[in-house]
C-alpha cells in the first residue's frame, strides 16, 4: 500500500460499529422469517462475511457476480452476469448486500433482474454510497456510509484487483490510476 493510498476514509472500527448497527435493524426487520442474503462478488465479500456474523437472524447465503466496470474506474454502462445465483429465490425474502453504489446502474439492473424472479421481498444493504447514487430513484433500505465522490479501495473494493484485503476503506492516490 504505502504511497498508493491517499488517506483512510473509514477505519475498521467504524466499519465494525456500523455493521453492528445495521445488523440490529436487519434482525428486527426479518424476525421470524427466512432470509437469504445475496452478496455481489467480488466487492461485497468482506461486508457479507462481517454482516452475516453480526446478524442474529439465521440466514442462507448466495452469491452473484456481475460486471459493470472492467478494470478501470469508469462505469462502462454494461452489466453482465458472470455468475448467477445457485438458488431459486421465488417466495424468499432476499437481501442484496453491496459494497458500494456509485451510478446505481448495477443495482437497478440487479433489482429488476432479481425482482422478476418473484421473491417474497427484495431489499438492499450497502456499505457505501456515493453522491451520484442519491440522484437515482432506487430504494436502498440500509446504507452504511455516504461518502464523497472519490475512488475508494479496501474492505473488498479493488483497483485492478488490488487492495481488496485492506481492513479499512481508503482513497487511492490519483497517480495510481492516472488521475
Ligand atoms: P455503479 O453501477 O453503482 O456505478 O457501480 C457499482 C460497482 O462499481 C461497485 O460494485 C464497484 O465494483 C464499482 N465501484 C464504484 N465506485 C467505486 C469506487 O470508488 N471504488 C471501487 N474500487 N469500485 C467502485
Ligand atoms: Mg458491488
Ligand atoms: Mg472493481
mmCIF file of C-alpha atoms and ligand atoms in Angstrom, residues 69-70 72 151 157-161 164, ligand 3:
data_model
loop_
_atom_site.group_PDB
_atom_site.id
_atom_site.type_symbol
_atom_site.label_atom_id
_atom_site.label_comp_id
_atom_site.label_asym_id
_atom_site.label_seq_id
_atom_site.Cartn_x
_atom_site.Cartn_y
_atom_site.Cartn_z
ATOM 1 C CA UNK A 69 -16.699 -1.557 -14.538
ATOM 2 C CA UNK A 70 -13.975 -3.635 -16.190
ATOM 3 C CA UNK A 72 -10.728 0.851 -14.649
ATOM 4 C CA UNK A 151 -12.415 6.433 -5.900
ATOM 5 C CA UNK A 157 -13.083 -2.844 -3.081
ATOM 6 C CA UNK A 158 -10.351 -3.082 -5.679
ATOM 7 C CA UNK A 159 -8.379 -1.134 -8.143
ATOM 8 C CA UNK A 160 -7.281 -3.558 -10.889
ATOM 9 C CA UNK A 161 -7.940 -6.420 -8.404
ATOM 10 C CA UNK A 164 -9.349 -5.774 -1.605
HETATM 11 MG MG1 LIG B 3 -13.871 -3.399 -9.092
#
